[in-house]
């Protein structure tokens, strides 16, 4: 890696998508595929190529984070991560504390491989543990056992300075008492960050079909609200604060990469289906890459990239996106940053009488400088956004 520069206001994140998994989980609608044989070399070469093409276009601003997401990026060769990190850090200046995260599944992470990812430059691991009970792991169609999950966590803790893991709760039949117990166990194992997601039924998944057929039921709104309140209370006892709808961290341990999305800053996205938001000549562009891995590979081979969308965003589109992202955060949205980013004032972007009504109902707070959701509001984010944007 080359010389580091001090953090500046301006920076950019990099998301790299790895689309392969060992099995498709029945709840998951991420862009992921089960391949009998992963063409590792071809994908490594194409990802580096697409990264080079993307970096040639953007100004030389400091790189603040890299995130290997998926799919299951821990299935990639560590040498691929190394080549991508080296390419990015040699073509862009690097900010202080460059955060490099790898999503890893507890099945595909053997000791040696995690160490190699660390030596390649990864300094943060995010493990997909999902549950600490055998029946739930089975119901979620996971490939790993509770003991494998704990083993992966123990190994990862010895290697990486920063660790997070994901759990899915508000599952079918789960009681508050069961969740409290599981969460306490998780917190005893946790480092300084956790992602705790309530199970959602995503269109096109096996769970969506079973839900339609009445084979799966989910907790009602009252129970999910109680579960969320319990989650916030218990994590708080362990000094992990809710900083986003589903994310909990000790102060300073928040995921810098994900904050880039939620604070609506620039990031490059490469790999099948990856999205990006990049500023070129003072215009913010939304970018997307071909979703299908085979098609993506063909495009990169032919053109050096697989861009399928590159669209300049209008002030109204930017305002909608920034509200969508920023209201997920406990810190909310600063009005001056909103104006700077979107080119319109926050007060002109939303329905003000609706905003005042939502403040009265204790779903939002607004003091002319900052707009925030309350914990109650974060539970009803979709309805709030719909009302504000009318
Ligand atoms: C990119 S995904 C998976 C990363 C990794 N392949 C894994 O499975 O651990 C990131 C996280 O989103 C969460 N997730 C995915 N689908 C979900 C759903 N339908 N409901 C709730 N959480 C979900 C899971 O906790 C998952 O770990
Ligand atoms: S949850 Fe993770 S392992 Fe399962 S299909 Fe989705 S990306 Fe793959």
Short mmCIF file of N, CA and C and ligand atoms in Angstrom, two decimals, residues 15 21 25 27-30 69-73 103-106 126-130 142 166-168 195 197-202, ligand 1:
data_model
loop_
_atom_site.label_atom_id
_atom_site.label_comp_id
_atom_site.label_asym_id
_atom_site.label_seq_id
_atom_site.Cartn_x
_atom_site.Cartn_y
_atom_site.Cartn_z
N UNK A 15 -17.30 -0.80 -3.07
CA UNK A 15 -18.01 -2.06 -2.80
C UNK A 15 -17.67 -3.05 -3.90
N UNK A 21 -22.42 -18.53 -3.81
CA UNK A 21 -22.66 -19.10 -2.47
C UNK A 21 -22.63 -20.62 -2.57
N UNK A 25 -30.02 -19.58 0.43
CA UNK A 25 -30.86 -19.59 1.63
C UNK A 25 -32.28 -19.18 1.25
N UNK A 27 -34.58 -17.41 2.46
CA UNK A 27 -35.10 -16.06 2.74
C UNK A 27 -34.39 -14.98 1.92
N UNK A 28 -33.35 -15.36 1.18
CA UNK A 28 -32.41 -14.37 0.65
C UNK A 28 -32.71 -13.94 -0.77
N UNK A 29 -32.79 -12.61 -1.00
CA UNK A 29 -32.97 -12.14 -2.38
C UNK A 29 -31.75 -11.34 -2.87
N UNK A 30 -30.61 -11.54 -2.21
CA UNK A 30 -29.39 -10.88 -2.70
C UNK A 30 -28.99 -11.51 -4.04
N UNK A 69 -18.65 -7.83 -0.41
CA UNK A 69 -19.98 -8.33 -0.03
C UNK A 69 -20.46 -9.37 -1.02
N UNK A 70 -21.62 -9.96 -0.69
CA UNK A 70 -22.08 -11.00 -1.61
C UNK A 70 -23.56 -11.30 -1.49
N UNK A 71 -23.85 -12.52 -1.88
CA UNK A 71 -23.00 -13.69 -2.08
C UNK A 71 -22.10 -13.99 -0.87
N UNK A 72 -21.16 -14.82 -1.10
CA UNK A 72 -20.24 -15.24 -0.05
C UNK A 72 -18.80 -14.94 -0.47
N UNK A 73 -18.33 -13.72 -0.21
CA UNK A 73 -16.98 -13.37 -0.68
C UNK A 73 -15.86 -14.14 0.00
N UNK A 103 -17.31 -10.01 4.17
CA UNK A 103 -18.42 -10.82 4.69
C UNK A 103 -17.98 -12.28 4.60
N UNK A 104 -18.15 -13.03 5.67
CA UNK A 104 -17.72 -14.43 5.65
C UNK A 104 -18.81 -15.32 6.23
N UNK A 105 -19.00 -16.47 5.60
CA UNK A 105 -19.95 -17.44 6.15
C UNK A 105 -19.17 -18.42 7.04
N UNK A 106 -19.75 -18.84 8.15
CA UNK A 106 -19.00 -19.73 9.05
C UNK A 106 -18.64 -21.08 8.41
N UNK A 126 -17.14 -9.61 8.87
CA UNK A 126 -18.55 -9.59 9.23
C UNK A 126 -19.09 -11.00 8.97
N UNK A 127 -19.38 -11.72 10.04
CA UNK A 127 -19.73 -13.14 9.91
C UNK A 127 -21.25 -13.33 9.88
N UNK A 128 -21.70 -14.18 8.95
CA UNK A 128 -23.14 -14.45 8.80
C UNK A 128 -23.58 -15.57 9.71
N UNK A 129 -23.68 -15.30 10.99
CA UNK A 129 -24.02 -16.37 11.95
C UNK A 129 -25.52 -16.67 11.93
N UNK A 130 -26.33 -15.66 11.85
CA UNK A 130 -27.80 -15.72 11.70
C UNK A 130 -28.57 -16.22 12.92
N UNK A 142 -29.52 -22.81 6.75
CA UNK A 142 -28.09 -22.50 6.77
C UNK A 142 -27.26 -23.77 6.70
N UNK A 166 -23.87 -11.11 12.04
CA UNK A 166 -25.29 -10.88 11.73
C UNK A 166 -26.14 -11.94 12.41
N UNK A 167 -27.28 -11.51 12.94
CA UNK A 167 -28.31 -12.45 13.41
C UNK A 167 -29.63 -12.03 12.79
N UNK A 168 -30.48 -13.03 12.54
CA UNK A 168 -31.85 -12.76 12.06
C UNK A 168 -32.81 -13.14 13.18
N UNK A 195 -25.01 -6.76 13.70
CA UNK A 195 -26.14 -6.41 12.82
C UNK A 195 -27.26 -7.37 13.17
N UNK A 197 -31.06 -8.24 12.31
CA UNK A 197 -32.13 -7.98 11.33
C UNK A 197 -33.39 -8.73 11.71
N UNK A 198 -34.53 -8.06 11.62
CA UNK A 198 -35.80 -8.79 11.74
C UNK A 198 -36.03 -9.49 10.40
N UNK A 199 -36.47 -10.74 10.45
CA UNK A 199 -36.70 -11.50 9.22
C UNK A 199 -37.73 -10.78 8.34
N UNK A 200 -37.37 -10.56 7.07
CA UNK A 200 -38.35 -9.99 6.14
C UNK A 200 -38.60 -11.01 5.03
N UNK A 201 -39.81 -10.98 4.53
CA UNK A 201 -40.16 -11.89 3.44
C UNK A 201 -39.91 -11.14 2.14
N UNK A 202 -38.92 -11.59 1.39
CA UNK A 202 -38.54 -10.89 0.16
C UNK A 202 -39.19 -11.56 -1.05
C1 LIG B 1 -25.36 -10.18 1.93
S1 LIG B 1 -26.26 -10.98 3.14
C2 LIG B 1 -25.30 -12.38 3.51
C3 LIG B 1 -23.88 -12.46 3.71
C4 LIG B 1 -23.38 -13.88 3.82
N1 LIG B 1 -23.46 -14.54 2.57
C5 LIG B 1 -24.19 -14.72 4.80
O1 LIG B 1 -25.15 -15.34 4.40
O2 LIG B 1 -23.83 -14.72 5.96
C6 LIG B 1 -26.12 -9.94 4.55
C7 LIG B 1 -27.09 -10.25 5.68
O3 LIG B 1 -28.41 -9.86 5.37
C8 LIG B 1 -29.28 -10.53 6.24
N2 LIG B 1 -30.47 -10.94 5.48
C9 LIG B 1 -30.51 -11.41 4.21
N3 LIG B 1 -31.79 -11.66 3.85
C10 LIG B 1 -32.59 -11.34 4.91
C11 LIG B 1 -33.99 -11.37 5.16
N4 LIG B 1 -34.85 -11.80 4.24
N5 LIG B 1 -34.43 -10.94 6.38
C12 LIG B 1 -33.58 -10.50 7.30
N6 LIG B 1 -32.25 -10.45 7.12
C13 LIG B 1 -31.74 -10.87 5.95
C14 LIG B 1 -28.53 -11.72 6.82
O4 LIG B 1 -28.33 -11.54 8.20
C15 LIG B 1 -27.22 -11.67 6.08
O5 LIG B 1 -26.14 -12.08 6.86
#
